[in-house]
Tab-separated table of C-alpha atoms in Angstrom:
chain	number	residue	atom	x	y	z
A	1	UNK	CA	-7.257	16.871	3.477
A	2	UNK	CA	-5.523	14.136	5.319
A	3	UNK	CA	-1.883	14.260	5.806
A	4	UNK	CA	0.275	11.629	7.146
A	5	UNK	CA	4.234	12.800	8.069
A	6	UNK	CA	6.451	9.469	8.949
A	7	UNK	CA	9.130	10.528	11.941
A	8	UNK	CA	11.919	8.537	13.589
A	9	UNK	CA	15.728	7.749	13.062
A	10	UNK	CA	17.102	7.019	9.794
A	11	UNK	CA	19.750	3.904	10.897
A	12	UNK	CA	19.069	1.032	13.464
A	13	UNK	CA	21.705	-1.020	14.306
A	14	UNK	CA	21.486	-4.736	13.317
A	15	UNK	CA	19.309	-6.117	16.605
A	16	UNK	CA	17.987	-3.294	17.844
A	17	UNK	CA	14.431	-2.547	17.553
A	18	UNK	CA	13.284	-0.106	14.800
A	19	UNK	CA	11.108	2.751	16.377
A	20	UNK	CA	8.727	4.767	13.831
A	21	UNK	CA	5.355	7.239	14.498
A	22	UNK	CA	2.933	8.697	12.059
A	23	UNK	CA	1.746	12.228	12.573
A	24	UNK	CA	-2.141	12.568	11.150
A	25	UNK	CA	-2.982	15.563	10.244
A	26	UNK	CA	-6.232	16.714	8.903
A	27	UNK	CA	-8.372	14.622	10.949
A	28	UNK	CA	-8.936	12.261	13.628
A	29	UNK	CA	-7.305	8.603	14.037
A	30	UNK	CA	-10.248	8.066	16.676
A	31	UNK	CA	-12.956	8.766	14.454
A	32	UNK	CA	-14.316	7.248	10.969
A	33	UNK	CA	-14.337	3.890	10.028
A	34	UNK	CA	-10.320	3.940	9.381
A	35	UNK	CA	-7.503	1.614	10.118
A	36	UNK	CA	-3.585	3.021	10.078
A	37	UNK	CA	-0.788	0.867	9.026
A	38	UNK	CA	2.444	0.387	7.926
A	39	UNK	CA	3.767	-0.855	4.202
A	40	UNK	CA	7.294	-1.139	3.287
A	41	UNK	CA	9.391	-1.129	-0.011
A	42	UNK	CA	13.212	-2.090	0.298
A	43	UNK	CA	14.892	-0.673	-2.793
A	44	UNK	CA	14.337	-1.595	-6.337
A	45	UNK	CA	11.379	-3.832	-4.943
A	46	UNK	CA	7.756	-4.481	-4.637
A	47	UNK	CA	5.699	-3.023	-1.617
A	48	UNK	CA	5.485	-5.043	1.560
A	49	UNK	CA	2.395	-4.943	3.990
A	50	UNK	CA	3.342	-4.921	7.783
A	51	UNK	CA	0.306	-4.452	9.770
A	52	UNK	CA	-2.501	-2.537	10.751
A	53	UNK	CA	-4.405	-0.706	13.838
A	54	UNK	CA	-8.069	0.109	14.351
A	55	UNK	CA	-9.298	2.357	17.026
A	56	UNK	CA	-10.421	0.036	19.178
A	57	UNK	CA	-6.860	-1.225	18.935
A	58	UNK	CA	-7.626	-4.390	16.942
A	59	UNK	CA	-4.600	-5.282	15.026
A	60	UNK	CA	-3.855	-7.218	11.773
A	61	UNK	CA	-0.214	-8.183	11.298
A	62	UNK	CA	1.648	-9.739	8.345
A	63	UNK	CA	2.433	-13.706	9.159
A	64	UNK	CA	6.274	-13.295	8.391
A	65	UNK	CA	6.880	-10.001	10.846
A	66	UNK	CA	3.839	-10.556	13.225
A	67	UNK	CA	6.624	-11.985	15.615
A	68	UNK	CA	8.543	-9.113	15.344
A	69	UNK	CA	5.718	-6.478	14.715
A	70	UNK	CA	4.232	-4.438	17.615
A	71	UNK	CA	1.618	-1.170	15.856
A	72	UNK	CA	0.293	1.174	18.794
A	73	UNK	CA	-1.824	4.402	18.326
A	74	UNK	CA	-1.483	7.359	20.532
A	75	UNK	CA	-4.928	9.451	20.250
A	76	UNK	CA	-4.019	12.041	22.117
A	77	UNK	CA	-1.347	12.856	20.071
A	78	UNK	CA	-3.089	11.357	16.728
A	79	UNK	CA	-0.225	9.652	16.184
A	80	UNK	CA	0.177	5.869	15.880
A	81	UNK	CA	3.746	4.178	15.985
A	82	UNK	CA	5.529	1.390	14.271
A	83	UNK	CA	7.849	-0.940	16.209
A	84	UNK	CA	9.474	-3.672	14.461
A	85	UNK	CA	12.385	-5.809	16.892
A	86	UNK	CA	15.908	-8.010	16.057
A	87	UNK	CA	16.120	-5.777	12.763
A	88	UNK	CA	18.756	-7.036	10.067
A	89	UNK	CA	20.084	-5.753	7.279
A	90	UNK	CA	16.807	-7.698	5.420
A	91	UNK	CA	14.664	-4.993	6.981
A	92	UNK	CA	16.346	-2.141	5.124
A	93	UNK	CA	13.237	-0.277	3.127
A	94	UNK	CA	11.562	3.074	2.497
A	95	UNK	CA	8.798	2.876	5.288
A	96	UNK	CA	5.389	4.311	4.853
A	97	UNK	CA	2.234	4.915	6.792
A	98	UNK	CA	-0.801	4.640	5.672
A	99	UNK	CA	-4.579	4.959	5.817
A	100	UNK	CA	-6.435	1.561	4.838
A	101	UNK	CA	-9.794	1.901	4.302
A	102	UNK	CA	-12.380	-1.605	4.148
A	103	UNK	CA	-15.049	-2.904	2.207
A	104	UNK	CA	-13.271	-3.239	0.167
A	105	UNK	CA	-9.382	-2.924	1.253
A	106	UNK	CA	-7.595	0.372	-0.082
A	107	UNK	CA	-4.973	2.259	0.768
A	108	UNK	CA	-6.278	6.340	0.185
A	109	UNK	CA	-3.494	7.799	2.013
A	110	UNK	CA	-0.127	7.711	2.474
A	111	UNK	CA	2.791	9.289	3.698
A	112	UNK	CA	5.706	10.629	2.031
A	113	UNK	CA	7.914	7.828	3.204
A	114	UNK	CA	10.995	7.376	5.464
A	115	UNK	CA	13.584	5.717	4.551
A	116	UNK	CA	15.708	3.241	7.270
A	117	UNK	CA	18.643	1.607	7.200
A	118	UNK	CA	19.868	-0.900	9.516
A	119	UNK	CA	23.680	-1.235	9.517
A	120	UNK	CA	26.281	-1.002	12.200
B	1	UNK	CA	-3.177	-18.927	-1.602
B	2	UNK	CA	-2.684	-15.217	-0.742
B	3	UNK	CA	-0.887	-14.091	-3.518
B	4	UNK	CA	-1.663	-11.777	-6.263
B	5	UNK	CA	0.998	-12.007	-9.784
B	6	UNK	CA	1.442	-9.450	-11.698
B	7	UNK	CA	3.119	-8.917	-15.351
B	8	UNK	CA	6.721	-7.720	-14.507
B	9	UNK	CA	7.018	-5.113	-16.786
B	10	UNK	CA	4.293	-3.857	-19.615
B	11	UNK	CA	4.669	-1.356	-22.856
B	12	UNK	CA	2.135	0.880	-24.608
B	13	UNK	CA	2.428	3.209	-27.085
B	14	UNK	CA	1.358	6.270	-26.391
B	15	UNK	CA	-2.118	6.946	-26.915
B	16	UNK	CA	-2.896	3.634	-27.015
B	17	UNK	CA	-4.776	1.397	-24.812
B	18	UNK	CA	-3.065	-0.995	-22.159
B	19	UNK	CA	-4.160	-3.121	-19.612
B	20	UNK	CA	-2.224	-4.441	-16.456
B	21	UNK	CA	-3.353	-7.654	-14.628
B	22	UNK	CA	-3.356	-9.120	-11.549
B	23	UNK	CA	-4.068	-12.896	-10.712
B	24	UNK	CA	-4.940	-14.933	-7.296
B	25	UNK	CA	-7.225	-16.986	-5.849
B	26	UNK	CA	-8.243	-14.037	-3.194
B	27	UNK	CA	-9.960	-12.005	-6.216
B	28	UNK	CA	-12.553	-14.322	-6.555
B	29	UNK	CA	-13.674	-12.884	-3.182
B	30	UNK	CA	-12.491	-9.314	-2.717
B	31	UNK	CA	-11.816	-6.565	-5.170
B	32	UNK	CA	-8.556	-5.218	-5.907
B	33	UNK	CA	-7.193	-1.806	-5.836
B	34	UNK	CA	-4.476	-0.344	-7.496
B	35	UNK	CA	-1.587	2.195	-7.038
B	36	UNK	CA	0.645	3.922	-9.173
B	37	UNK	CA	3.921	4.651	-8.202
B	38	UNK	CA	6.722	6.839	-9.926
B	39	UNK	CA	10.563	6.889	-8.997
B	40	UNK	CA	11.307	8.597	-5.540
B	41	UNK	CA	7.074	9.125	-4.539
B	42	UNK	CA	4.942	7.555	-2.630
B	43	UNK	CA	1.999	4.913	-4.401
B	44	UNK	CA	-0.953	7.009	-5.460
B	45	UNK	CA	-4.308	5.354	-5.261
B	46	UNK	CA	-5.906	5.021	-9.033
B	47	UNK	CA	-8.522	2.470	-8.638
B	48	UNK	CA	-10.457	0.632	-5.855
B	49	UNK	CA	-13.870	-1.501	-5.243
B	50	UNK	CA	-15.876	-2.155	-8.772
B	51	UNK	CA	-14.317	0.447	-10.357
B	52	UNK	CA	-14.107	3.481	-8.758
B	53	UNK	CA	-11.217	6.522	-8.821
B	54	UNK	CA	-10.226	8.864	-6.491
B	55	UNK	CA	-10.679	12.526	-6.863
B	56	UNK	CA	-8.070	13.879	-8.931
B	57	UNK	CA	-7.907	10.307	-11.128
B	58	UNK	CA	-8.017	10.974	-14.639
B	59	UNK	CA	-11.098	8.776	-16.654
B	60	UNK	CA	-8.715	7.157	-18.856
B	61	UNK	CA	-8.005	4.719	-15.682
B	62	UNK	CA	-10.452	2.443	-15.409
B	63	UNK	CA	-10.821	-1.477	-13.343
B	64	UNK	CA	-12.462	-4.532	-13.951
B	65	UNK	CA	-12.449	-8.334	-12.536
B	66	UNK	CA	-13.590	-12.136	-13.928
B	67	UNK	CA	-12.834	-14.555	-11.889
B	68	UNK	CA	-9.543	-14.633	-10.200
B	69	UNK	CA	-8.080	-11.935	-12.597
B	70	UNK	CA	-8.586	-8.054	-11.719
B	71	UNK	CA	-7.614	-5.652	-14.329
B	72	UNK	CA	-6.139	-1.952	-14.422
B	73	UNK	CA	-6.772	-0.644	-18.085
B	74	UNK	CA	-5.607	3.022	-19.313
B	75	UNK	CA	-7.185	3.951	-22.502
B	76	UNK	CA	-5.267	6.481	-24.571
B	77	UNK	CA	-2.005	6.096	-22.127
B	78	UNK	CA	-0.012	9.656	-21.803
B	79	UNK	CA	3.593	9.836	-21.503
B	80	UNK	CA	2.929	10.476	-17.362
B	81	UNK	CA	1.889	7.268	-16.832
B	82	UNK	CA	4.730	5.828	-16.970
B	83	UNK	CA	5.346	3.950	-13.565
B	84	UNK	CA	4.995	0.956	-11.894
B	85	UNK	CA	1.690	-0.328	-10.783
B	86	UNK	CA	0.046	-2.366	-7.982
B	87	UNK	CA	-2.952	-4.326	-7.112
B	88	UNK	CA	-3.529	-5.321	-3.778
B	89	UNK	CA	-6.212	-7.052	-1.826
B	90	UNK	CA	-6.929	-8.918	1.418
B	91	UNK	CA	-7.041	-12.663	2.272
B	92	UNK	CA	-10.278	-14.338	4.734
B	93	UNK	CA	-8.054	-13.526	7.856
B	94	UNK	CA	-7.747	-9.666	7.156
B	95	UNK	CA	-4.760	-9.867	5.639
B	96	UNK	CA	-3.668	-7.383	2.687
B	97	UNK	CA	-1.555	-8.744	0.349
B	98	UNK	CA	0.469	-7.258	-2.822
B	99	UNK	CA	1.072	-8.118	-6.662
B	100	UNK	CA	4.341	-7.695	-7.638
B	101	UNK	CA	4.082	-5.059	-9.332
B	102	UNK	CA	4.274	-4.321	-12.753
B	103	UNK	CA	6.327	-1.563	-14.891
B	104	UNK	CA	4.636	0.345	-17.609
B	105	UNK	CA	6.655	1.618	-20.522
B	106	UNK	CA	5.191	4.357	-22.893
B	107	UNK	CA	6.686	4.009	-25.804
């Protein structure tokens, strides 16, 4: 069973540049026919797409945070990591990584979600 | 466009049949998939592709699509199912994109 565990701080300072990582667990991020992404959910809202990473390190990235939006994977450590720059208080959200599958698009897991905050 | 609407909030009475849309051009092309999601947890997976559920899915969730409109239908909805649901899909550039959401009420 595949397990994804979200890590990283909990506030960001308006600015600064938020820093997440997903831990898989439960099998490879090299191996399968898998991209890992990010989706966020500020409170009391909908669920926001950020981006995703294949293996070969092919990215997708939402048009409105692509600017801002760098996703990296670490195989080594089966880990891939979230970095999202010039946060304000707009990107405030429960965080969650993910495991998107294609053909068609689906999301099959997900992680238990972290949430950030970005205040001074 | 990219984006999929959704109803923003949806009763049923329980033990009764519901069904929860979503509508955009990009379901014409792709199917959608959708989650359910209850206060404080992470979206669970219910439906994806034609109409397929994930191990652990109970039958009474079942999908469809015409057109641009893809469709979540519970038949005989149980008190648990109260939550709010999403479709997603993807766009021709690779890009996923999100309904609304919609909130279910069992009445």
């Amino acid at each position: 069973q595949v397990q994804l565990q979200e890590s990283g701080p909990g506030l960001v300072k308006p600015s600064q540049t938020l820093s997440l990582t997903c831990t898989v667990s439960g099998g490879s991020i090299s191996s399968g026919s898998y991209y890992w992404g990010w989706i966020r959910q500020p409170a009391g809202k909908g669920l926001e797409w950020i981006g995703h990473i294949y293996t070969s390190g092919s990215t997708n990235y939402n048009p409105s945070l692509k600017s801002r939006v760098t996703i990296s994977l670490d195989t080594s450590k089966n880990q891939f990591s979230l970095k999202l720059s010039s946060v304000t208080a707009a990107d405030t959200a429960v965080y969650y990584c993910v495991r998107l599958q294609l053909s068609p698009y689906f999301f099959d897991y997900w992680g238990q979600g972290t949430l950030v905050t970005v205040s001074s | 466009s990219s984006e999929l609407t959704q109803d923003p909030a949806v009763s049923v009475a329980l033990g009764q049949t519901v069904r929860i849309t979503c509508q955009g051009d990009s379901l014409r092309n792709y199917y959608a998939s959708w989650y359910q999601q209850k206060p404080g947890q992470a979206p669970v997976l219910v439906i994806y592709g034609k109409n397929n559920r994930p191990s652990g899915i109970p039958d009474r969730f079942s999908g469809s699509s015409s057109g641009n409109t893809a469709s979540l239908t519970i038949t005989g909805a149980q008190a648990e199912d109260e939550a709010d649901y999403y479709c997603n899909s993807r766009d021709r550039s690779g890009n996923v994109v999100f309904g609304g959401g919609t909130k279910l009420t069992v009445l």
